Amino acid sequence: MSIIQNRKAFHDYFIEEKLEAGLVLEGWEVKAIRAGRVQLKESYVDWKNGAFWLIGCHITPLQSASTHVKADPVRPRKLLLSQEQINRFIGKVERAGYTMMALDLHYTRGNIKVEVGLAKGKKLHDKRDTEKDREWQREKQRFMKNQRGAA
C-alpha cells in the first residue's frame, strides 16, 4: 500500500533498476508518515560512512506526537540494505554516473519501506518525447472510448 510517490523522479530521470529498502525512523516520524505528512519531491540517496542515507525527505512533525522531542524534519535517514545490494549499487553510483532516488514510500507487512531507483538524468528533448507519448496514449484512449460508444 503506497503512502506517497515521487512523480518528479519519473519526469526528470530514466529509472533503470528498483530496490526496496527499510528505513531507520524515530517514533514521531512513523506517526507523521502514517498521518500522511511526508514529502519525497527533493529527496535523493547518498553514500556516506559505509551506508546509504536518504537525504532531503521532509517529514512534518505532528503537534501531539512530538511535544517532548526536538524534531528535525529533514534529517538524514539511514537505509537498511543487505551487503550484496550495497556492493552492487556502489559501483553503479560511483563509476557509471547514476543517481539513486527515492521513488515510493509504502507499507510492507506493517513496516514502512522506501523504494529506491537507480536513475540516469533525462535531457530536455527526452522529457518532451515522454510528454508527447503520454499525450498520444491519452488521445488514443479517448478515441477508442468514443469508437466503442458510437458502435
Coordinates of C-alpha atoms in Angstrom, one line a residue:
M1 CA 0.0 0.0 0.0
S2 CA 1.6 3.2 -1.2
I3 CA 1.9 6.2 1.1
I4 CA 3.5 8.7 -1.3
Q5 CA 5.2 8.6 -4.7
N6 CA 7.9 10.8 -6.2
R7 CA 6.4 11.6 -9.6
K8 CA 9.0 14.2 -10.3
A9 CA 11.7 11.5 -10.3
F10 CA 10.0 9.7 -13.2
H11 CA 9.7 13.0 -15.1
D12 CA 13.3 14.0 -14.6
Y13 CA 15.1 10.7 -14.7
F14 CA 15.2 7.3 -16.5
I15 CA 14.7 4.7 -13.8
E16 CA 16.9 1.7 -14.6
E17 CA 16.6 -0.5 -11.5
K18 CA 14.4 -0.5 -8.4
L19 CA 15.1 -1.8 -4.9
E20 CA 13.1 -1.9 -1.7
A21 CA 14.9 -0.8 1.5
G22 CA 14.0 -0.4 5.1
L23 CA 14.3 3.0 6.9
V24 CA 15.7 3.8 10.4
L25 CA 12.9 6.1 11.8
E26 CA 12.1 7.6 15.1
G27 CA 8.7 7.2 16.7
W28 CA 7.4 10.6 15.9
E29 CA 8.4 10.1 12.3
V30 CA 6.4 6.9 12.0
K31 CA 3.3 8.6 13.4
A32 CA 3.7 11.6 11.0
I33 CA 4.2 9.2 8.0
R34 CA 1.0 7.3 8.9
A35 CA -0.8 10.7 9.0
G36 CA 0.5 11.4 5.5
R37 CA 2.8 14.3 6.4
V38 CA 5.8 13.3 4.3
Q39 CA 7.3 14.8 1.1
L40 CA 9.7 12.9 -1.2
K41 CA 10.0 15.5 -4.0
E42 CA 13.5 16.8 -3.4
S43 CA 14.9 13.6 -1.8
Y44 CA 17.8 11.5 -3.0
V45 CA 20.0 8.7 -1.7
D46 CA 23.7 9.4 -0.9
W47 CA 26.6 7.0 0.1
K48 CA 28.3 8.1 3.3
N49 CA 30.2 6.4 6.1
G50 CA 29.7 2.9 4.7
A51 CA 25.9 3.2 4.3
F52 CA 23.2 4.7 2.1
W53 CA 21.3 7.7 3.5
L54 CA 18.0 9.2 2.4
I55 CA 18.7 12.9 2.2
G56 CA 16.0 15.7 1.8
C57 CA 13.0 13.7 2.7
H58 CA 10.7 16.1 4.6
I59 CA 8.6 14.6 7.4
T60 CA 6.5 17.3 9.1
P61 CA 6.1 16.5 12.9
L62 CA 2.7 16.2 14.4
Q63 CA 1.9 18.6 17.2
S64 CA 0.6 15.9 19.6
A65 CA 3.3 13.3 18.8
S66 CA 6.4 15.3 19.2
T67 CA 5.9 17.6 22.2
H68 CA 8.9 16.2 24.1
V69 CA 11.3 15.7 21.2
K70 CA 13.1 18.4 19.2
A71 CA 12.2 17.2 15.7
D72 CA 14.4 17.8 12.6
P73 CA 12.1 17.4 9.6
V74 CA 14.8 16.9 7.0
R75 CA 17.4 14.9 9.0
P76 CA 19.3 12.2 7.0
R77 CA 17.7 8.7 7.5
K78 CA 19.7 5.5 7.2
L79 CA 18.6 2.9 4.6
L80 CA 18.6 -0.7 5.6
L81 CA 20.1 -2.8 2.8
S82 CA 22.0 -6.1 2.6
Q83 CA 25.7 -6.0 1.9
E84 CA 25.2 -7.6 -1.5
Q85 CA 22.7 -4.9 -2.5
I86 CA 25.1 -2.2 -1.2
N87 CA 28.1 -3.5 -3.2
R88 CA 26.1 -3.7 -6.4
F89 CA 24.8 -0.2 -6.2
I90 CA 28.0 1.5 -5.0
G91 CA 29.8 0.5 -8.2
K92 CA 27.0 1.9 -10.4
V93 CA 26.6 5.1 -8.5
E94 CA 30.3 5.9 -8.2
R95 CA 31.6 4.7 -11.6
A96 CA 28.7 4.8 -14.1
G97 CA 27.3 8.2 -13.2
Y98 CA 23.9 7.1 -11.8
T99 CA 21.9 8.8 -9.1
M100 CA 19.8 7.0 -6.5
M101 CA 16.4 8.4 -6.0
A102 CA 13.6 7.7 -3.5
L103 CA 10.6 6.7 -5.7
D104 CA 7.9 5.5 -3.3
L105 CA 7.2 5.2 0.4
H106 CA 4.9 2.3 1.2
Y107 CA 3.8 -0.3 3.8
T108 CA 5.1 -3.9 3.6
R109 CA 3.6 -6.1 6.3
G110 CA 3.1 -3.1 8.6
N111 CA 6.6 -1.8 8.2
I112 CA 7.4 1.4 6.3
K113 CA 9.7 0.8 3.3
V114 CA 11.2 3.0 0.6
E115 CA 11.5 2.0 -3.0
V116 CA 14.9 3.3 -4.3
G117 CA 15.6 3.6 -8.0
L118 CA 18.9 3.8 -9.9
A119 CA 18.4 6.8 -12.1
K120 CA 20.1 8.5 -15.1
G121 CA 19.1 12.1 -15.9
K122 CA 16.9 13.0 -18.9
K123 CA 17.8 15.7 -21.3
L124 CA 15.2 18.3 -22.3
H125 CA 14.3 16.5 -25.6
D126 CA 13.8 13.2 -23.7
K127 CA 11.3 15.0 -21.4
R128 CA 9.5 16.3 -24.4
D129 CA 9.3 12.9 -26.0
T130 CA 7.9 11.4 -22.8
E131 CA 5.3 14.1 -22.7
K132 CA 4.3 13.5 -26.3
D133 CA 4.0 9.8 -25.7
R134 CA 1.8 10.3 -22.7
E135 CA -0.5 12.7 -24.6
W136 CA -0.7 10.3 -27.5
Q137 CA -1.7 7.5 -25.1
R138 CA -4.5 9.7 -23.7
E139 CA -5.8 10.7 -27.1
K140 CA -5.7 7.0 -28.2
Q141 CA -7.8 6.0 -25.1
R142 CA -10.3 8.8 -25.8
F143 CA -10.6 7.8 -29.4
M144 CA -11.1 4.1 -28.5
K145 CA -13.7 5.0 -25.9
N146 CA -15.6 7.2 -28.4
Q147 CA -15.5 4.4 -31.0
R148 CA -17.0 1.9 -28.6
G149 CA -19.7 4.3 -27.6
A150 CA -20.7 5.0 -31.2
A151 CA -20.9 1.4 -32.2

